PDB file of C-alpha atoms in Angstrom:
ATOM      1  CA  MET A   1     114.294  89.069  79.855  1.00 42.00           C
ATOM      2  CA  ALA A   2     115.742  85.408  79.716  1.00 43.00           C
ATOM      3  CA  PRO A   3     114.386  83.260  77.028  1.00 49.00           C
ATOM      4  CA  ALA A   4     113.338  80.775  79.792  1.00 49.00           C
ATOM      5  CA  ASP A   5     111.073  83.328  81.269  1.00 66.00           C
ATOM      6  CA  ASP A   6     109.307  84.813  78.509  1.00 83.00           C
ATOM      7  CA  LEU A   7     106.784  81.894  78.269  1.00 84.00           C
ATOM      8  CA  ALA A   8     105.864  82.403  82.100  1.00 79.00           C
ATOM      9  CA  ALA A   9     105.304  86.074  81.363  1.00 79.00           C
ATOM     10  CA  ALA A  10     103.216  85.741  78.696  1.00 87.00           C
ATOM     11  CA  ARG A  11     100.894  83.403  80.099  1.00 85.00           C
ATOM     12  CA  TYR A  12      99.146  86.237  82.221  1.00 87.00           C
ATOM     13  CA  ALA A  13     100.254  89.179  80.368  1.00 88.00           C
ATOM     14  CA  HIS A  14      96.690  90.181  78.949  1.00 93.00           C
ATOM     15  CA  MET A  15      95.307  89.454  82.363  1.00 94.00           C
ATOM     16  CA  ARG A  16      93.860  92.110  84.742  1.00 94.00           C
ATOM     17  CA  TRP A  17      92.653  89.421  87.161  1.00 94.00           C
ATOM     18  CA  ASN A  18      92.679  85.802  87.395  1.00 94.00           C
ATOM     19  CA  ALA A  19      89.060  84.856  87.372  1.00 97.00           C
ATOM     20  CA  PRO A  20      86.159  85.585  85.123  1.00 98.00           C
ATOM     21  CA  LEU A  21      85.496  89.037  86.483  1.00 98.00           C
ATOM     22  CA  SER A  22      84.723  92.269  84.520  1.00 98.00           C
ATOM     23  CA  GLU A  23      85.362  95.671  85.384  1.00 97.00           C
ATOM     24  CA  GLU A  24      81.503  96.336  86.262  1.00 98.00           C
ATOM     25  CA  HIS A  25      81.476  93.270  88.167  1.00 98.00           C
ATOM     26  CA  ALA A  26      84.628  93.820  90.058  1.00 98.00           C
ATOM     27  CA  ALA A  27      83.427  97.326  91.146  1.00 97.00           C
ATOM     28  CA  LEU A  28      79.987  95.736  92.523  1.00 98.00           C
ATOM     29  CA  LEU A  29      82.047  93.335  94.111  1.00 98.00           C
ATOM     30  CA  LEU A  30      84.187  96.113  96.120  1.00 97.00           C
ATOM     31  CA  ASP A  31      80.917  97.963  96.808  1.00 96.00           C
ATOM     32  CA  ARG A  32      79.189  95.362  98.531  1.00 97.00           C
ATOM     33  CA  LEU A  33      82.741  94.561 100.111  1.00 96.00           C
ATOM     34  CA  ALA A  34      82.486  97.861 101.846  1.00 94.00           C
ATOM     35  CA  THR A  35      85.934  98.201 102.564  1.00 94.00           C
ATOM     36  CA  PRO A  36      86.459 102.095 105.679  1.00 92.00           C
ATOM     37  CA  ALA A  37      89.183 103.463 106.250  1.00 91.00           C
ATOM     38  CA  GLY A  38      91.505 101.882 108.131  1.00 92.00           C
ATOM     39  CA  ALA A  39      90.458  98.645 107.806  1.00 95.00           C
ATOM     40  CA  ARG A  40      93.327  95.751 107.234  1.00 97.00           C
ATOM     41  CA  VAL A  41      92.613  93.794 104.471  1.00 98.00           C
ATOM     42  CA  LEU A  42      93.734  90.263 103.389  1.00 98.00           C
ATOM     43  CA  ASP A  43      93.920  88.414 100.309  1.00 98.00           C
ATOM     44  CA  LEU A  44      94.960  84.878  99.903  1.00 98.00           C
ATOM     45  CA  GLY A  45      96.103  83.055  97.046  1.00 97.00           C
ATOM     46  CA  CYS A  46      96.149  87.069  95.964  1.00 98.00           C
ATOM     47  CA  GLY A  47      98.181  86.473  92.337  1.00 96.00           C
ATOM     48  CA  TRP A  48      99.371  90.013  91.322  1.00 96.00           C
ATOM     49  CA  GLY A  49      97.027  91.147  94.110  1.00 98.00           C
ATOM     50  CA  GLU A  50      94.278  93.576  91.569  1.00 98.00           C
ATOM     51  CA  LEU A  51      91.036  93.250  93.564  1.00 97.00           C
ATOM     52  CA  LEU A  52      93.352  93.702  96.510  1.00 98.00           C
ATOM     53  CA  LEU A  53      95.075  97.094  95.647  1.00 97.00           C
ATOM     54  CA  ARG A  54      91.683  98.411  94.447  1.00 96.00           C
ATOM     55  CA  ALA A  55      90.246  97.487  97.786  1.00 96.00           C
ATOM     56  CA  VAL A  56      92.707  98.761  99.744  1.00 96.00           C
ATOM     57  CA  ALA A  57      93.045 102.321  97.566  1.00 93.00           C
ATOM     58  CA  THR A  58      89.417 102.726  98.499  1.00 84.00           C
ATOM     59  CA  GLY A  59      90.644 103.375 101.940  1.00 72.00           C
ATOM     60  CA  GLY A  60      92.085 106.733 103.511  1.00 58.00           C
ATOM     61  CA  ALA A  61      95.470 107.893 103.648  1.00 57.00           C
ATOM     62  CA  GLY A  62      97.352 108.825 106.436  1.00 56.00           C
ATOM     63  CA  THR A  63      96.931 107.803 110.218  1.00 52.00           C
ATOM     64  CA  SER A  64      93.624 106.174 109.163  1.00 68.00           C
ATOM     65  CA  SER A  65      94.907 104.599 106.229  1.00 88.00           C
ATOM     66  CA  THR A  66      93.644 101.023 104.732  1.00 94.00           C
ATOM     67  CA  THR A  67      96.474  97.972 104.997  1.00 96.00           C
ATOM     68  CA  GLY A  68      96.427  95.347 102.494  1.00 97.00           C
ATOM     69  CA  THR A  69      98.157  91.868 102.281  1.00 98.00           C
ATOM     70  CA  GLY A  70      98.560  89.298  99.791  1.00 98.00           C
ATOM     71  CA  VAL A  71      99.684  86.045 100.135  1.00 98.00           C
ATOM     72  CA  ASP A  72     100.619  83.464  97.450  1.00 98.00           C
ATOM     73  CA  THR A  73     103.392  81.417  96.331  1.00 97.00           C
ATOM     74  CA  ASN A  74     103.897  82.092  92.761  1.00 94.00           C
ATOM     75  CA  ASP A  75     107.233  84.425  93.014  1.00 93.00           C
ATOM     76  CA  THR A  76     106.512  85.811  89.005  1.00 90.00           C
ATOM     77  CA  ASP A  77     102.838  86.463  90.149  1.00 93.00           C
ATOM     78  CA  LEU A  78     104.305  88.229  93.423  1.00 96.00           C
ATOM     79  CA  ALA A  79     106.461  90.446  91.889  1.00 94.00           C
ATOM     80  CA  ARG A  80     103.871  91.807  89.391  1.00 94.00           C
ATOM     81  CA  GLY A  81     101.906  92.834  92.510  1.00 97.00           C
ATOM     82  CA  ARG A  82     104.794  94.457  93.710  1.00 98.00           C
ATOM     83  CA  ALA A  83     105.454  96.306  91.115  1.00 97.00           C
ATOM     84  CA  LEU A  84     102.041  97.565  90.366  1.00 97.00           C
ATOM     85  CA  ALA A  85     101.908  98.485  94.348  1.00 97.00           C
ATOM     86  CA  ALA A  86     105.088 100.796  93.465  1.00 98.00           C
ATOM     87  CA  GLU A  87     103.387 102.508  90.273  1.00 97.00           C
ATOM     88  CA  ARG A  88     100.417 103.071  92.132  1.00 95.00           C
ATOM     89  CA  SER A  89     102.124 104.416  95.714  1.00 94.00           C
ATOM     90  CA  LEU A  90     100.613 101.380  97.573  1.00 95.00           C
ATOM     91  CA  ASP A  91     103.906  99.923  98.170  1.00 95.00           C
ATOM     92  CA  THR A  92     103.768 101.684 101.727  1.00 94.00           C
ATOM     93  CA  ARG A  93     100.765 100.127 102.432  1.00 95.00           C
ATOM     94  CA  VAL A  94     100.473  96.680 100.779  1.00 97.00           C
ATOM     95  CA  THR A  95     102.825  93.695 101.466  1.00 98.00           C
ATOM     96  CA  PHE A  96     103.099  90.451  99.269  1.00 98.00           C
ATOM     97  CA  VAL A  97     103.983  87.357 101.191  1.00 98.00           C
ATOM     98  CA  ASP A  98     105.509  84.446  99.673  1.00 98.00           C
ATOM     99  CA  ARG A  99     103.680  82.000 101.492  1.00 97.00           C
ATOM    100  CA  ASN A 100     100.788  79.408 101.376  1.00 97.00           C
ATOM    101  CA  ALA A 101      97.310  80.847 102.202  1.00 97.00           C
ATOM    102  CA  SER A 102      96.201  77.880 104.283  1.00 96.00           C
ATOM    103  CA  ALA A 103      99.426  78.697 106.864  1.00 96.00           C
ATOM    104  CA  TRP A 104      98.100  82.594 107.264  1.00 97.00           C
ATOM    105  CA  THR A 105      96.645  82.868 111.131  1.00 96.00           C
ATOM    106  CA  GLU A 106      96.546  86.641 111.165  1.00 96.00           C
ATOM    107  CA  PRO A 107      92.786  88.104 111.132  1.00 97.00           C
ATOM    108  CA  ALA A 108      91.689  90.846 108.601  1.00 98.00           C
ATOM    109  CA  ASP A 109      88.864  93.050 108.769  1.00 97.00           C
ATOM    110  CA  ARG A 110      88.112  92.367 104.902  1.00 97.00           C
ATOM    111  CA  VAL A 111      88.925  89.086 103.679  1.00 98.00           C
ATOM    112  CA  LEU A 112      89.744  87.863  99.897  1.00 98.00           C
ATOM    113  CA  CYS A 113      89.646  83.849  98.380  1.00 98.00           C
ATOM    114  CA  VAL A 114      89.166  84.060  94.735  1.00 98.00           C
ATOM    115  CA  GLY A 115      90.007  81.080  93.165  1.00 97.00           C
ATOM    116  CA  ALA A 116      91.810  79.638  95.603  1.00 97.00           C
ATOM    117  CA  SER A 117      89.720  77.084  97.864  1.00 97.00           C
ATOM    118  CA  HIS A 118      92.113  74.579  96.535  1.00 94.00           C
ATOM    119  CA  ALA A 119      94.841  75.907  98.539  1.00 96.00           C
ATOM    120  CA  PHE A 120      92.499  74.822 101.962  1.00 96.00           C
ATOM    121  CA  GLY A 121      91.373  71.569 100.485  1.00 95.00           C
ATOM    122  CA  GLY A 122      88.254  72.536  98.665  1.00 96.00           C
ATOM    123  CA  SER A 123      85.468  74.628  99.516  1.00 97.00           C
ATOM    124  CA  ALA A 124      83.744  73.248 102.212  1.00 97.00           C
ATOM    125  CA  ALA A 125      87.354  73.469 103.978  1.00 97.00           C
ATOM    126  CA  ALA A 126      88.220  76.441 102.909  1.00 98.00           C
ATOM    127  CA  LEU A 127      84.629  78.244 103.821  1.00 98.00           C
ATOM    128  CA  ASP A 128      85.573  76.619 107.613  1.00 97.00           C
ATOM    129  CA  ALA A 129      88.683  77.889 107.731  1.00 97.00           C
ATOM    130  CA  LEU A 130      87.988  81.372 106.876  1.00 98.00           C
ATOM    131  CA  THR A 131      85.860  81.853 109.280  1.00 97.00           C
ATOM    132  CA  GLY A 132      88.937  82.365 111.852  1.00 96.00           C
ATOM    133  CA  LEU A 133      90.427  84.741 109.536  1.00 98.00           C
ATOM    134  CA  VAL A 134      87.808  87.360 109.460  1.00 98.00           C
ATOM    135  CA  SER A 135      87.661  90.076 112.016  1.00 95.00           C
ATOM    136  CA  PRO A 136      83.869  90.099 114.219  1.00 92.00           C
ATOM    137  CA  SER A 137      81.608  92.539 111.866  1.00 92.00           C
ATOM    138  CA  GLY A 138      84.275  91.520 108.791  1.00 97.00           C
ATOM    139  CA  ARG A 139      83.332  90.131 105.509  1.00 98.00           C
ATOM    140  CA  LEU A 140      84.653  87.542 103.601  1.00 98.00           C
ATOM    141  CA  LEU A 141      84.735  87.901  99.495  1.00 98.00           C
ATOM    142  CA  PHE A 142      84.649  84.456  98.724  1.00 98.00           C
ATOM    143  CA  GLY A 143      84.878  83.469  94.846  1.00 98.00           C
ATOM    144  CA  ASP A 144      84.577  79.657  93.676  1.00 98.00           C
ATOM    145  CA  GLY A 145      83.697  77.704  91.056  1.00 98.00           C
ATOM    146  CA  PHE A 146      80.412  75.475  90.479  1.00 98.00           C
ATOM    147  CA  TRP A 147      78.482  73.460  88.326  1.00 98.00           C
ATOM    148  CA  GLU A 148      76.019  75.350  86.314  1.00 97.00           C
ATOM    149  CA  ARG A 149      75.213  71.757  84.749  1.00 97.00           C
ATOM    150  CA  PRO A 150      75.927  68.147  85.650  1.00 96.00           C
ATOM    151  CA  PRO A 151      79.337  67.811  84.591  1.00 97.00           C
ATOM    152  CA  THR A 152      80.690  65.419  82.401  1.00 96.00           C
ATOM    153  CA  PRO A 153      83.121  62.614  83.645  1.00 96.00           C
ATOM    154  CA  GLU A 154      85.652  64.822  81.372  1.00 97.00           C
ATOM    155  CA  ALA A 155      84.742  67.969  83.381  1.00 97.00           C
ATOM    156  CA  THR A 156      85.297  66.148  86.504  1.00 96.00           C
ATOM    157  CA  GLU A 157      88.373  64.843  85.741  1.00 96.00           C
ATOM    158  CA  ILE A 158      89.649  68.367  85.053  1.00 95.00           C
ATOM    159  CA  PHE A 159      87.991  70.288  88.155  1.00 94.00           C
ATOM    160  CA  GLY A 160      87.875  67.511  90.749  1.00 90.00           C
ATOM    161  CA  ASP A 161      84.950  65.865  92.253  1.00 89.00           C
ATOM    162  CA  GLN A 162      84.579  68.454  94.984  1.00 90.00           C
ATOM    163  CA  THR A 163      83.148  71.156  93.216  1.00 96.00           C
ATOM    164  CA  MET A 164      79.399  71.571  93.944  1.00 96.00           C
ATOM    165  CA  THR A 165      76.098  73.207  92.382  1.00 97.00           C
ATOM    166  CA  LEU A 166      75.606  76.431  93.355  1.00 98.00           C
ATOM    167  CA  ALA A 167      72.670  75.626  95.597  1.00 98.00           C
ATOM    168  CA  ASP A 168      75.540  73.300  97.607  1.00 98.00           C
ATOM    169  CA  LEU A 169      77.858  76.359  97.769  1.00 98.00           C
ATOM    170  CA  VAL A 170      75.423  78.581  99.220  1.00 98.00           C
ATOM    171  CA  GLU A 171      73.998  75.816 101.407  1.00 98.00           C
ATOM    172  CA  GLN A 172      78.175  75.140 102.870  1.00 98.00           C
ATOM    173  CA  ALA A 173      78.726  78.758 103.613  1.00 98.00           C
ATOM    174  CA  ARG A 174      75.686  78.647 105.761  1.00 98.00           C
ATOM    175  CA  ALA A 175      76.540  75.425 107.537  1.00 98.00           C
ATOM    176  CA  SER A 176      80.260  76.966 108.102  1.00 98.00           C
ATOM    177  CA  GLY A 177      78.317  79.813 110.006  1.00 97.00           C
ATOM    178  CA  TRP A 178      78.166  82.717 107.188  1.00 98.00           C
ATOM    179  CA  ARG A 179      75.828  84.894 106.109  1.00 98.00           C
ATOM    180  CA  VAL A 180      75.770  85.456 102.479  1.00 98.00           C
ATOM    181  CA  LEU A 181      75.482  89.268 102.066  1.00 98.00           C
ATOM    182  CA  HIS A 182      75.589  89.582  97.989  1.00 98.00           C
ATOM    183  CA  LEU A 183      75.788  86.891  95.210  1.00 98.00           C
ATOM    184  CA  SER A 184      76.495  87.286  91.588  1.00 98.00           C
ATOM    185  CA  THR A 185      77.983  85.278  89.169  1.00 98.00           C
ATOM    186  CA  ALA A 186      80.330  85.277  86.083  1.00 98.00           C
ATOM    187  CA  ASP A 187      78.151  85.370  83.221  1.00 98.00           C
ATOM    188  CA  GLN A 188      79.182  83.802  79.584  1.00 98.00           C
ATOM    189  CA  ARG A 189      81.061  86.730  78.394  1.00 98.00           C
ATOM    190  CA  GLU A 190      83.135  86.964  81.250  1.00 98.00           C
ATOM    191  CA  TRP A 191      83.975  83.479  80.863  1.00 98.00           C
ATOM    192  CA  ASP A 192      85.122  83.774  77.486  1.00 98.00           C
ATOM    193  CA  ASP A 193      86.770  87.127  78.057  1.00 98.00           C
ATOM    194  CA  PHE A 194      88.923  85.213  81.119  1.00 97.00           C
ATOM    195  CA  GLU A 195      89.588  82.011  78.879  1.00 97.00           C
ATOM    196  CA  ALA A 196      90.734  84.511  75.674  1.00 97.00           C
ATOM    197  CA  THR A 197      92.784  86.325  77.728  1.00 96.00           C
ATOM    198  CA  TRP A 198      94.440  83.563  79.527  1.00 95.00           C
ATOM    199  CA  ARG A 199      95.447  82.008  76.652  1.00 96.00           C
ATOM    200  CA  ALA A 200      96.488  85.481  74.288  1.00 96.00           C
ATOM    201  CA  GLY A 201      99.602  86.454  75.569  1.00 95.00           C
ATOM    202  CA  ARG A 202     100.962  82.911  74.586  1.00 95.00           C
ATOM    203  CA  GLN A 203      99.395  82.732  71.094  1.00 96.00           C
ATOM    204  CA  GLU A 204     100.838  85.842  70.772  1.00 95.00           C
ATOM    205  CA  TRP A 205     104.435  84.722  71.665  1.00 95.00           C
ATOM    206  CA  LEU A 206     103.459  81.181  69.646  1.00 95.00           C
ATOM    207  CA  LEU A 207     102.879  83.856  66.184  1.00 96.00           C
ATOM    208  CA  ALA A 208     106.152  85.629  67.351  1.00 94.00           C
ATOM    209  CA  HIS A 209     107.664  82.623  67.575  1.00 94.00           C
ATOM    210  CA  PRO A 210     107.037  79.635  65.395  1.00 94.00           C
ATOM    211  CA  ASP A 211     110.385  78.465  64.679  1.00 94.00           C
ATOM    212  CA  ASP A 212     111.252  77.912  68.825  1.00 94.00           C
ATOM    213  CA  PRO A 213     111.859  74.419  69.927  1.00 95.00           C
ATOM    214  CA  ARG A 214     108.901  75.589  72.415  1.00 95.00           C
ATOM    215  CA  ALA A 215     106.592  76.070  69.793  1.00 96.00           C
ATOM    216  CA  ALA A 216     105.168  72.598  69.156  1.00 97.00           C
ATOM    217  CA  ASP A 217     104.129  72.145  72.759  1.00 96.00           C
ATOM    218  CA  VAL A 218     102.873  75.797  73.206  1.00 96.00           C
ATOM    219  CA  ARG A 219     100.720  75.008  70.520  1.00 97.00           C
ATOM    220  CA  ASP A 220      99.687  71.520  71.749  1.00 97.00           C
ATOM    221  CA  GLU A 221      98.906  73.205  75.033  1.00 96.00           C
ATOM    222  CA  LEU A 222      97.047  75.860  73.478  1.00 97.00           C
ATOM    223  CA  ASP A 223      94.718  73.787  71.449  1.00 98.00           C
ATOM    224  CA  THR A 224      94.009  71.372  74.160  1.00 97.00           C
ATOM    225  CA  GLN A 225      93.045  73.950  76.395  1.00 97.00           C
ATOM    226  CA  LEU A 226      90.594  75.793  73.476  1.00 98.00           C
ATOM    227  CA  ARG A 227      89.287  72.002  72.731  1.00 97.00           C
ATOM    228  CA  GLN A 228      88.497  71.518  76.653  1.00 98.00           C
ATOM    229  CA  TYR A 229      86.941  74.837  77.169  1.00 98.00           C
ATOM    230  CA  VAL A 230      84.645  74.845  74.596  1.00 98.00           C
ATOM    231  CA  GLY A 231      83.720  71.081  74.137  1.00 97.00           C
ATOM    232  CA  VAL A 232      84.107  69.995  77.760  1.00 98.00           C
ATOM    233  CA  TYR A 233      83.382  72.831  79.986  1.00 98.00           C
ATOM    234  CA  ARG A 234      81.822  76.127  78.637  1.00 98.00           C
ATOM    235  CA  GLY A 235      78.044  76.557  80.223  1.00 97.00           C
ATOM    236  CA  VAL A 236      79.054  73.948  82.675  1.00 98.00           C
ATOM    237  CA  LEU A 237      81.566  75.180  85.081  1.00 98.00           C
ATOM    238  CA  GLY A 238      80.106  78.332  86.410  1.00 98.00           C
ATOM    239  CA  PHE A 239      81.749  80.696  88.883  1.00 98.00           C
ATOM    240  CA  ALA A 240      80.180  82.541  91.830  1.00 98.00           C
ATOM    241  CA  TYR A 241      81.693  85.315  94.404  1.00 98.00           C
ATOM    242  CA  LEU A 242      79.641  85.584  97.649  1.00 98.00           C
ATOM    243  CA  VAL A 243      80.232  88.331 100.214  1.00 98.00           C
ATOM    244  CA  LEU A 244      79.616  86.686 103.432  1.00 98.00           C
ATOM    245  CA  GLY A 245      79.582  87.966 107.034  1.00 97.00           C
ATOM    246  CA  HIS A 246      79.626  86.421 110.320  1.00 90.00           C
TER     247      HIS A 246
END
């Protein structure tokens, strides 16, 4: 790996998925999503598509096999997703596409949009747009941030003024025509693990390369991010998972 790429690879190296989510919580969400054999699964803003791959793997093989499409614009994440699909013998059933999530127009039976509402212009715009991408009797897994407590100006500056409370997010889903089939939120341990694993690869890189010309910038970046998490939005920003039907 070229030196210019090692930091990019380290950024997500310890992350299973790019969201505050435990194995147990993920299993619950996939159960509530209830992906049937032969379904088409679409993951918008998929990253490397871990939830997509697991959803597809629950489907049947052969003529009734479940298929999936992951849509993202990050080349590194897409390459990781393709490699994971090949490792699990899912590369003939899962395709990763380099495209902006908001530009996708083909509906699917099960749609995932976790942490990607920004690609549509925010929570409300995403919930409206996604109604046209879920097939009749289909389901949407929508994961999005919300304010657990009133934010400080610094928190609003980091996450934007379109972030809603949980009550407003649920009401927006209803106003967009969705019925809430399942609602759960990330707990504090999931958040702490998510934040720690997001930094872990770069922390290890820094310990291994203290004299690298990039080390000072990486150290400052990590220290700033940890201060922001602990001092600004830990316990303030929540993350909700909604399984929706319409």
